[in-house]
PDB file of C-alpha atoms in Angstrom:
ATOM      1  CA  MET A   1      98.260  88.822  74.401  1.00  0.00           C
ATOM      2  CA  GLU A   2      98.863  87.638  70.853  1.00  0.00           C
ATOM      3  CA  ILE A   3     100.921  89.529  68.297  1.00  0.00           C
ATOM      4  CA  GLY A   4     100.868  87.717  65.007  1.00  0.00           C
ATOM      5  CA  THR A   5     102.247  84.293  65.705  1.00  0.00           C
ATOM      6  CA  GLN A   6     104.156  85.544  68.758  1.00  0.00           C
ATOM      7  CA  SER A   7     102.588  85.137  72.193  1.00  0.00           C
ATOM      8  CA  MET A   8     103.848  87.846  74.519  1.00  0.00           C
ATOM      9  CA  ILE A   9     103.541  86.693  78.073  1.00  0.00           C
ATOM     10  CA  SER A  10     105.023  89.209  80.498  1.00  0.00           C
ATOM     11  CA  LEU A  11     106.418  92.731  80.450  1.00  0.00           C
ATOM     12  CA  GLY A  12     108.459  94.357  83.193  1.00  0.00           C
ATOM     13  CA  VAL A  13     109.801  97.881  83.534  1.00  0.00           C
ATOM     14  CA  ASP A  14     111.864  99.814  86.056  1.00  0.00           C
ATOM     15  CA  LEU A  15     112.888 103.448  86.228  1.00  0.00           C
ATOM     16  CA  GLU A  16     115.489 105.001  88.555  1.00  0.00           C
ATOM     17  CA  HIS A  17     117.274 108.288  89.054  1.00  0.00           C
ATOM     18  CA  ILE A  18     120.970 107.748  88.276  1.00  0.00           C
ATOM     19  CA  GLU A  19     121.953 110.119  91.091  1.00  0.00           C
ATOM     20  CA  ARG A  20     120.186 107.774  93.543  1.00  0.00           C
ATOM     21  CA  PHE A  21     123.070 105.355  93.029  1.00  0.00           C
ATOM     22  CA  SER A  22     125.731 107.834  94.092  1.00  0.00           C
ATOM     23  CA  PHE A  23     125.653 106.147  97.511  1.00  0.00           C
ATOM     24  CA  LEU A  24     127.531 103.264  95.896  1.00  0.00           C
ATOM     25  CA  ARG A  25     130.637 105.444  96.045  1.00  0.00           C
ATOM     26  CA  ARG A  26     130.330 105.788  99.811  1.00  0.00           C
ATOM     27  CA  PRO A  27     131.207 103.151 102.446  1.00  0.00           C
ATOM     28  CA  GLY A  28     127.540 102.380 103.043  1.00  0.00           C
ATOM     29  CA  GLY A  29     127.113 101.335  99.427  1.00  0.00           C
ATOM     30  CA  ARG A  30     129.861  98.751  99.386  1.00  0.00           C
ATOM     31  CA  ALA A  31     127.693  95.864 100.572  1.00  0.00           C
ATOM     32  CA  PHE A  32     125.046  96.701  97.944  1.00  0.00           C
ATOM     33  CA  TYR A  33     127.719  96.938  95.235  1.00  0.00           C
ATOM     34  CA  GLU A  34     129.246  93.578  96.139  1.00  0.00           C
ATOM     35  CA  ARG A  35     125.981  91.687  96.582  1.00  0.00           C
ATOM     36  CA  VAL A  36     123.688  93.115  93.903  1.00  0.00           C
ATOM     37  CA  TYR A  37     126.263  93.128  91.111  1.00  0.00           C
ATOM     38  CA  SER A  38     128.162  90.010  90.089  1.00  0.00           C
ATOM     39  CA  PRO A  39     131.956  90.110  89.679  1.00  0.00           C
ATOM     40  CA  THR A  40     131.434  90.155  85.898  1.00  0.00           C
ATOM     41  CA  GLU A  41     128.998  93.064  86.159  1.00  0.00           C
ATOM     42  CA  ARG A  42     131.361  94.952  88.467  1.00  0.00           C
ATOM     43  CA  GLY A  43     134.127  94.390  85.932  1.00  0.00           C
ATOM     44  CA  LEU A  44     131.934  95.628  83.093  1.00  0.00           C
ATOM     45  CA  PHE A  45     130.402  98.701  84.740  1.00  0.00           C
ATOM     46  CA  GLY A  46     133.071  99.527  87.326  1.00  0.00           C
ATOM     47  CA  GLN A  47     132.086 102.708  89.157  1.00  0.00           C
ATOM     48  CA  ASP A  48     130.094 104.133  86.237  1.00  0.00           C
ATOM     49  CA  LEU A  49     126.812 105.209  87.830  1.00  0.00           C
ATOM     50  CA  THR A  50     124.900 105.181  84.529  1.00  0.00           C
ATOM     51  CA  GLY A  51     125.889 101.589  83.818  1.00  0.00           C
ATOM     52  CA  LEU A  52     125.265 100.483  87.384  1.00  0.00           C
ATOM     53  CA  THR A  53     121.831 102.112  87.427  1.00  0.00           C
ATOM     54  CA  LEU A  54     120.897 100.589  84.079  1.00  0.00           C
ATOM     55  CA  CYS A  55     122.060  97.201  85.327  1.00  0.00           C
ATOM     56  CA  PHE A  56     119.901  97.517  88.444  1.00  0.00           C
ATOM     57  CA  THR A  57     116.831  98.609  86.471  1.00  0.00           C
ATOM     58  CA  ALA A  58     117.390  95.644  84.173  1.00  0.00           C
ATOM     59  CA  LYS A  59     117.429  93.245  87.121  1.00  0.00           C
ATOM     60  CA  GLU A  60     114.250  94.812  88.534  1.00  0.00           C
ATOM     61  CA  ALA A  61     112.489  94.708  85.172  1.00  0.00           C
ATOM     62  CA  VAL A  62     113.392  91.051  84.685  1.00  0.00           C
ATOM     63  CA  ALA A  63     112.304  90.220  88.234  1.00  0.00           C
ATOM     64  CA  LYS A  64     108.910  91.732  87.421  1.00  0.00           C
ATOM     65  CA  VAL A  65     108.706  89.625  84.270  1.00  0.00           C
ATOM     66  CA  LEU A  66     109.302  86.614  86.520  1.00  0.00           C
ATOM     67  CA  ARG A  67     106.574  87.926  88.853  1.00  0.00           C
ATOM     68  CA  SER A  68     109.135  87.911  91.648  1.00  0.00           C
ATOM     69  CA  GLY A  69     110.679  90.519  93.844  1.00  0.00           C
ATOM     70  CA  LEU A  70     114.420  91.114  93.760  1.00  0.00           C
ATOM     71  CA  ALA A  71     116.398  89.876  96.767  1.00  0.00           C
ATOM     72  CA  LEU A  72     119.821  88.699  97.871  1.00  0.00           C
ATOM     73  CA  GLY A  73     119.185  84.991  98.172  1.00  0.00           C
ATOM     74  CA  GLU A  74     116.018  85.075 100.254  1.00  0.00           C
ATOM     75  CA  PRO A  75     113.739  82.084  99.588  1.00  0.00           C
ATOM     76  CA  GLY A  76     110.830  82.832  97.271  1.00  0.00           C
ATOM     77  CA  TYR A  77     112.542  85.694  95.479  1.00  0.00           C
ATOM     78  CA  ALA A  78     114.746  85.865  92.415  1.00  0.00           C
ATOM     79  CA  ALA A  79     118.250  86.636  93.608  1.00  0.00           C
ATOM     80  CA  CYS A  80     120.199  89.501  92.066  1.00  0.00           C
ATOM     81  CA  ALA A  81     123.047  87.123  91.306  1.00  0.00           C
ATOM     82  CA  GLU A  82     120.712  84.868  89.325  1.00  0.00           C
ATOM     83  CA  ILE A  83     119.681  87.650  86.933  1.00  0.00           C
ATOM     84  CA  GLN A  84     122.946  88.339  85.156  1.00  0.00           C
ATOM     85  CA  ILE A  85     123.145  91.370  82.901  1.00  0.00           C
ATOM     86  CA  GLN A  86     125.542  91.666  79.993  1.00  0.00           C
ATOM     87  CA  SER A  87     126.126  94.432  77.484  1.00  0.00           C
ATOM     88  CA  GLY A  88     128.768  96.051  75.345  1.00  0.00           C
ATOM     89  CA  ARG A  89     131.204  98.348  77.134  1.00  0.00           C
ATOM     90  CA  ASP A  90     129.358 101.222  75.459  1.00  0.00           C
ATOM     91  CA  LEU A  91     126.129  99.951  77.106  1.00  0.00           C
ATOM     92  CA  SER A  92     124.820  98.654  73.782  1.00  0.00           C
ATOM     93  CA  GLN A  93     122.920  95.406  73.275  1.00  0.00           C
ATOM     94  CA  PRO A  94     121.839  94.609  76.824  1.00  0.00           C
ATOM     95  CA  ARG A  95     120.910  91.013  77.459  1.00  0.00           C
ATOM     96  CA  VAL A  96     120.090  88.841  80.406  1.00  0.00           C
ATOM     97  CA  ILE A  97     121.240  85.382  81.430  1.00  0.00           C
ATOM     98  CA  LEU A  98     119.087  83.582  83.982  1.00  0.00           C
ATOM     99  CA  VAL A  99     120.532  80.971  86.319  1.00  0.00           C
ATOM    100  CA  GLY A 100     119.375  79.082  89.374  1.00  0.00           C
ATOM    101  CA  ARG A 101     115.956  79.924  90.799  1.00  0.00           C
ATOM    102  CA  ALA A 102     115.443  82.742  88.296  1.00  0.00           C
ATOM    103  CA  ARG A 103     115.867  80.288  85.449  1.00  0.00           C
ATOM    104  CA  VAL A 104     113.433  77.887  87.116  1.00  0.00           C
ATOM    105  CA  LEU A 105     110.881  80.697  87.511  1.00  0.00           C
ATOM    106  CA  ALA A 106     111.200  81.586  83.840  1.00  0.00           C
ATOM    107  CA  GLN A 107     110.771  77.987  82.730  1.00  0.00           C
ATOM    108  CA  ALA A 108     107.800  77.469  85.050  1.00  0.00           C
ATOM    109  CA  GLN A 109     106.064  80.410  83.392  1.00  0.00           C
ATOM    110  CA  GLY A 110     106.775  79.072  79.926  1.00  0.00           C
ATOM    111  CA  PHE A 111     109.374  81.603  78.817  1.00  0.00           C
ATOM    112  CA  SER A 112     111.861  80.457  76.230  1.00  0.00           C
ATOM    113  CA  CYS A 113     113.732  83.740  76.493  1.00  0.00           C
ATOM    114  CA  VAL A 114     113.695  87.092  78.248  1.00  0.00           C
ATOM    115  CA  LEU A 115     114.571  90.119  76.134  1.00  0.00           C
ATOM    116  CA  LEU A 116     115.925  93.378  77.451  1.00  0.00           C
ATOM    117  CA  ALA A 117     116.120  96.980  76.284  1.00  0.00           C
ATOM    118  CA  TRP A 118     117.297 100.029  78.199  1.00  0.00           C
ATOM    119  CA  THR A 119     117.813 103.743  77.838  1.00  0.00           C
ATOM    120  CA  HIS A 120     118.954 106.707  79.885  1.00  0.00           C
ATOM    121  CA  ASP A 121     118.286 110.412  79.524  1.00  0.00           C
ATOM    122  CA  GLY A 122     117.950 113.442  81.737  1.00  0.00           C
ATOM    123  CA  GLY A 123     119.395 111.684  84.769  1.00  0.00           C
ATOM    124  CA  LEU A 124     116.946 108.796  84.477  1.00  0.00           C
ATOM    125  CA  ALA A 125     117.676 105.168  83.588  1.00  0.00           C
ATOM    126  CA  CYS A 126     114.989 102.794  82.407  1.00  0.00           C
ATOM    127  CA  SER A 127     114.887  99.131  81.446  1.00  0.00           C
ATOM    128  CA  LEU A 128     112.150  97.191  79.726  1.00  0.00           C
ATOM    129  CA  ALA A 129     112.102  93.399  79.804  1.00  0.00           C
ATOM    130  CA  LEU A 130     109.913  91.000  77.879  1.00  0.00           C
ATOM    131  CA  GLY A 131     109.377  87.361  78.715  1.00  0.00           C
ATOM    132  CA  THR A 132     108.201  85.361  75.741  1.00  0.00           C
ATOM    133  CA  ASP A 133     107.468  81.788  74.775  1.00  0.00           C
ATOM    134  CA  GLY A 134     108.140  82.488  71.100  1.00  0.00           C
ATOM    135  CA  THR A 135     110.976  81.231  68.993  1.00  0.00           C
ATOM    136  CA  GLY A 136     112.602  82.445  65.780  1.00  0.00           C
ATOM    137  CA  GLU A 137     111.515  86.093  66.054  1.00  0.00           C
ATOM    138  CA  GLU A 138     113.873  87.247  68.768  1.00  0.00           C
ATOM    139  CA  THR A 139     115.482  89.905  66.545  1.00  0.00           C
ATOM    140  CA  THR A 140     112.103  91.367  65.621  1.00  0.00           C
ATOM    141  CA  LEU A 141     111.001  91.454  69.236  1.00  0.00           C
ATOM    142  CA  ARG A 142     114.284  92.953  70.402  1.00  0.00           C
ATOM    143  CA  ASP A 143     114.104  95.718  67.781  1.00  0.00           C
ATOM    144  CA  ALA A 144     110.473  96.451  68.650  1.00  0.00           C
ATOM    145  CA  LEU A 145     111.324  96.568  72.348  1.00  0.00           C
ATOM    146  CA  SER A 146     114.139  99.051  71.709  1.00  0.00           C
ATOM    147  CA  ALA A 147     111.936 101.182  69.455  1.00  0.00           C
ATOM    148  CA  LEU A 148     109.204 101.199  72.079  1.00  0.00           C
ATOM    149  CA  LEU A 149     111.589 102.257  74.804  1.00  0.00           C
ATOM    150  CA  TRP A 150     113.006 105.015  72.605  1.00  0.00           C
ATOM    151  CA  ASN A 151     109.451 106.167  71.884  1.00  0.00           C
ATOM    152  CA  VAL A 152     108.297 106.285  75.488  1.00  0.00           C
ATOM    153  CA  SER A 153     111.556 107.586  76.941  1.00  0.00           C
ATOM    154  CA  GLY A 154     110.364 111.115  76.310  1.00  0.00           C
ATOM    155  CA  LYS A 155     107.359 110.452  78.505  1.00  0.00           C
ATOM    156  CA  LEU A 156     109.326 109.158  81.441  1.00  0.00           C
ATOM    157  CA  LYS A 157     108.439 110.907  84.681  1.00  0.00           C
ATOM    158  CA  ARG A 158     109.375 110.007  88.210  1.00  0.00           C
ATOM    159  CA  SER A 159     105.733 109.255  88.877  1.00  0.00           C
ATOM    160  CA  ALA A 160     105.337 106.901  85.906  1.00  0.00           C
ATOM    161  CA  LEU A 161     105.679 103.730  87.900  1.00  0.00           C
ATOM    162  CA  SER A 162     105.588 100.249  86.427  1.00  0.00           C
ATOM    163  CA  ALA A 163     101.836  99.625  86.510  1.00  0.00           C
ATOM    164  CA  GLU A 164     100.983 102.715  84.512  1.00  0.00           C
ATOM    165  CA  LEU A 165     103.873 102.315  82.090  1.00  0.00           C
ATOM    166  CA  ASP A 166     103.208  98.593  81.619  1.00  0.00           C
ATOM    167  CA  VAL A 167      99.778  99.231  80.131  1.00  0.00           C
ATOM    168  CA  GLU A 168     100.996 101.970  77.826  1.00  0.00           C
ATOM    169  CA  ALA A 169     104.101  99.976  76.937  1.00  0.00           C
ATOM    170  CA  SER A 170     102.039  96.909  76.088  1.00  0.00           C
ATOM    171  CA  GLU A 171      99.771  98.862  73.761  1.00  0.00           C
ATOM    172  CA  GLU A 172     102.670 100.614  72.061  1.00  0.00           C
ATOM    173  CA  LEU A 173     104.551  97.345  71.656  1.00  0.00           C
ATOM    174  CA  CYS A 174     101.537  95.892  69.877  1.00  0.00           C
ATOM    175  CA  ARG A 175     101.381  98.876  67.531  1.00  0.00           C
ATOM    176  CA  ALA A 176     105.142  98.738  66.931  1.00  0.00           C
ATOM    177  CA  MET A 177     104.951  95.114  65.857  1.00  0.00           C
ATOM    178  CA  ILE A 178     101.889  95.250  63.593  1.00  0.00           C
TER     179      ILE A 178
ATOM    180  CA  MET B   1     129.819  98.945 118.055  1.00  0.00           C
ATOM    181  CA  GLU B   2     127.809  97.129 115.388  1.00  0.00           C
ATOM    182  CA  SER B   3     124.836  99.480 115.656  1.00  0.00           C
ATOM    183  CA  GLU B   4     127.032 102.512 115.003  1.00  0.00           C
ATOM    184  CA  ALA B   5     128.591 100.796 111.997  1.00  0.00           C
ATOM    185  CA  PHE B   6     125.128  99.912 110.707  1.00  0.00           C
ATOM    186  CA  LEU B   7     123.764 103.428 111.252  1.00  0.00           C
ATOM    187  CA  SER B   8     126.712 104.867 109.352  1.00  0.00           C
ATOM    188  CA  LYS B   9     125.869 102.688 106.382  1.00  0.00           C
ATOM    189  CA  LEU B  10     122.147 103.420 106.726  1.00  0.00           C
ATOM    190  CA  ALA B  11     122.907 107.137 106.562  1.00  0.00           C
ATOM    191  CA  ASP B  12     124.773 106.620 103.294  1.00  0.00           C
ATOM    192  CA  ILE B  13     121.917 104.552 101.880  1.00  0.00           C
ATOM    193  CA  LEU B  14     119.247 107.075 102.862  1.00  0.00           C
ATOM    194  CA  GLU B  15     121.500 110.012 101.934  1.00  0.00           C
ATOM    195  CA  VAL B  16     121.144 111.748 105.296  1.00  0.00           C
ATOM    196  CA  ASP B  17     123.531 112.776 108.050  1.00  0.00           C
ATOM    197  CA  GLN B  18     124.117 110.000 110.565  1.00  0.00           C
ATOM    198  CA  GLY B  19     123.301 112.434 113.357  1.00  0.00           C
ATOM    199  CA  GLU B  20     119.700 112.520 112.164  1.00  0.00           C
ATOM    200  CA  LEU B  21     119.212 108.772 112.627  1.00  0.00           C
ATOM    201  CA  ASN B  22     117.648 108.440 116.041  1.00  0.00           C
ATOM    202  CA  ASP B  23     115.064 105.819 116.998  1.00  0.00           C
ATOM    203  CA  THR B  24     112.147 108.001 115.908  1.00  0.00           C
ATOM    204  CA  PHE B  25     113.592 108.864 112.483  1.00  0.00           C
ATOM    205  CA  SER B  26     110.858 107.972 110.007  1.00  0.00           C
ATOM    206  CA  LEU B  27     111.669 105.643 107.135  1.00  0.00           C
ATOM    207  CA  GLU B  28     108.517 106.667 105.297  1.00  0.00           C
ATOM    208  CA  ARG B  29     110.259 108.959 102.856  1.00  0.00           C
ATOM    209  CA  GLU B  30     110.901 109.184  99.134  1.00  0.00           C
ATOM    210  CA  ASN B  31     114.176 107.240  99.151  1.00  0.00           C
ATOM    211  CA  TRP B  32     112.857 104.347 101.275  1.00  0.00           C
ATOM    212  CA  ASP B  33     112.630 102.543  97.956  1.00  0.00           C
ATOM    213  CA  SER B  34     113.663  99.227  96.440  1.00  0.00           C
ATOM    214  CA  VAL B  35     117.258 100.461  96.288  1.00  0.00           C
ATOM    215  CA  ALA B  36     117.202 101.280  99.993  1.00  0.00           C
ATOM    216  CA  HIS B  37     115.582  97.944 100.858  1.00  0.00           C
ATOM    217  CA  LEU B  38     118.336  95.972  99.146  1.00  0.00           C
ATOM    218  CA  GLY B  39     120.982  98.322 100.490  1.00  0.00           C
ATOM    219  CA  VAL B  40     119.778  97.806 104.048  1.00  0.00           C
ATOM    220  CA  ILE B  41     119.559  94.032 103.687  1.00  0.00           C
ATOM    221  CA  ALA B  42     123.082  94.016 102.297  1.00  0.00           C
ATOM    222  CA  ALA B  43     124.342  96.264 105.097  1.00  0.00           C
ATOM    223  CA  ILE B  44     122.705  94.072 107.746  1.00  0.00           C
ATOM    224  CA  ASP B  45     124.384  91.042 106.233  1.00  0.00           C
ATOM    225  CA  GLU B  46     127.733  92.834 106.157  1.00  0.00           C
ATOM    226  CA  VAL B  47     127.587  94.156 109.726  1.00  0.00           C
ATOM    227  CA  TYR B  48     125.638  91.456 111.574  1.00  0.00           C
ATOM    228  CA  GLY B  49     126.034  88.410 109.327  1.00  0.00           C
ATOM    229  CA  VAL B  50     122.288  87.721 109.268  1.00  0.00           C
ATOM    230  CA  THR B  51     119.536  87.931 106.657  1.00  0.00           C
ATOM    231  CA  VAL B  52     116.388  89.840 107.532  1.00  0.00           C
ATOM    232  CA  PRO B  53     113.226  88.976 105.559  1.00  0.00           C
ATOM    233  CA  THR B  54     112.418  91.683 103.034  1.00  0.00           C
ATOM    234  CA  ASN B  55     108.714  91.778 103.885  1.00  0.00           C
ATOM    235  CA  GLU B  56     109.421  92.346 107.586  1.00  0.00           C
ATOM    236  CA  MET B  57     111.984  95.030 106.888  1.00  0.00           C
ATOM    237  CA  ARG B  58     109.597  96.899 104.588  1.00  0.00           C
ATOM    238  CA  GLN B  59     107.108  97.134 107.435  1.00  0.00           C
ATOM    239  CA  CYS B  60     109.574  99.060 109.593  1.00  0.00           C
ATOM    240  CA  GLN B  61     108.470 102.664 109.758  1.00  0.00           C
ATOM    241  CA  SER B  62     111.313 104.020 111.881  1.00  0.00           C
ATOM    242  CA  VAL B  63     115.000 103.489 112.527  1.00  0.00           C
ATOM    243  CA  GLY B  64     114.102 102.194 115.978  1.00  0.00           C
ATOM    244  CA  ALA B  65     111.838  99.544 114.500  1.00  0.00           C
ATOM    245  CA  LEU B  66     114.563  98.572 112.050  1.00  0.00           C
ATOM    246  CA  LEU B  67     117.168  98.205 114.799  1.00  0.00           C
ATOM    247  CA  GLU B  68     114.732  96.147 116.881  1.00  0.00           C
ATOM    248  CA  LEU B  69     114.125  93.841 113.914  1.00  0.00           C
ATOM    249  CA  VAL B  70     117.833  93.450 113.265  1.00  0.00           C
ATOM    250  CA  GLY B  71     118.476  92.795 116.950  1.00  0.00           C
ATOM    251  CA  ARG B  72     115.872  90.039 116.976  1.00  0.00           C
ATOM    252  CA  TYR B  73     117.465  88.212 114.058  1.00  0.00           C
ATOM    253  CA  ALA B  74     121.008  88.796 115.287  1.00  0.00           C
ATOM    254  CA  GLN B  75     120.035  87.369 118.673  1.00  0.00           C
ATOM    255  CA  ALA B  76     118.321  84.373 117.115  1.00  0.00           C
ATOM    256  CA  ASP B  77     121.451  83.711 115.101  1.00  0.00           C
ATOM    257  CA  ASP B  78     123.560  83.723 118.254  1.00  0.00           C
ATOM    258  CA  VAL B  79     121.450  80.990 119.867  1.00  0.00           C
TER     259      VAL B  79
END
């Protein structure tokens, strides 16, 4: 899909109920907390369920951009630890750093960068990731991605899974950037 | 026992009472989702020290099937 001189390659989205992650505060959630989130992410988000849910949706969205499932080091999948999420302490400016196999997957698919936007409202957290081979227009793409997510956040429903939202998101992203 | 420790964690992940988790307890429910899949894999690693393939775990439709799968990989790891 071409947008001006920018070739958009892959879009990924994930949506979760924040309350779903309340199990992280129980003993059964400890292994998930320690293996899905890196030490840096645990330091950044602590026990804040909104931040932890956003971080997880970001990892899932990026994994979809990479056309990979999310795993804990299983061969053939992008590992959670290889999709590293950063943001401000106020959850602003989310960004992703890819390492290891995740980085190799991105390079193999021709991505020069993967952009990330997220939002939360009404007990729902949603991330949108964009893999692109473009250069020099990262700010424009990032702003368009954020505007798109803000625009569609009002339409978020539990049943709006990635396939349906990907098509709508792609069309709206095109309109946002023209 | 390891199975009791695992079932305790599974109950937390699925947000049910541990007493409900018998062999016939169905995993085909709303919160048998990607969060649960990773949570279970992590819990298996924590309790048993083995990694169960995600695609095989997703095919488990009951707690009994899940325990059988875990037992198979735990046994193979002991060999």
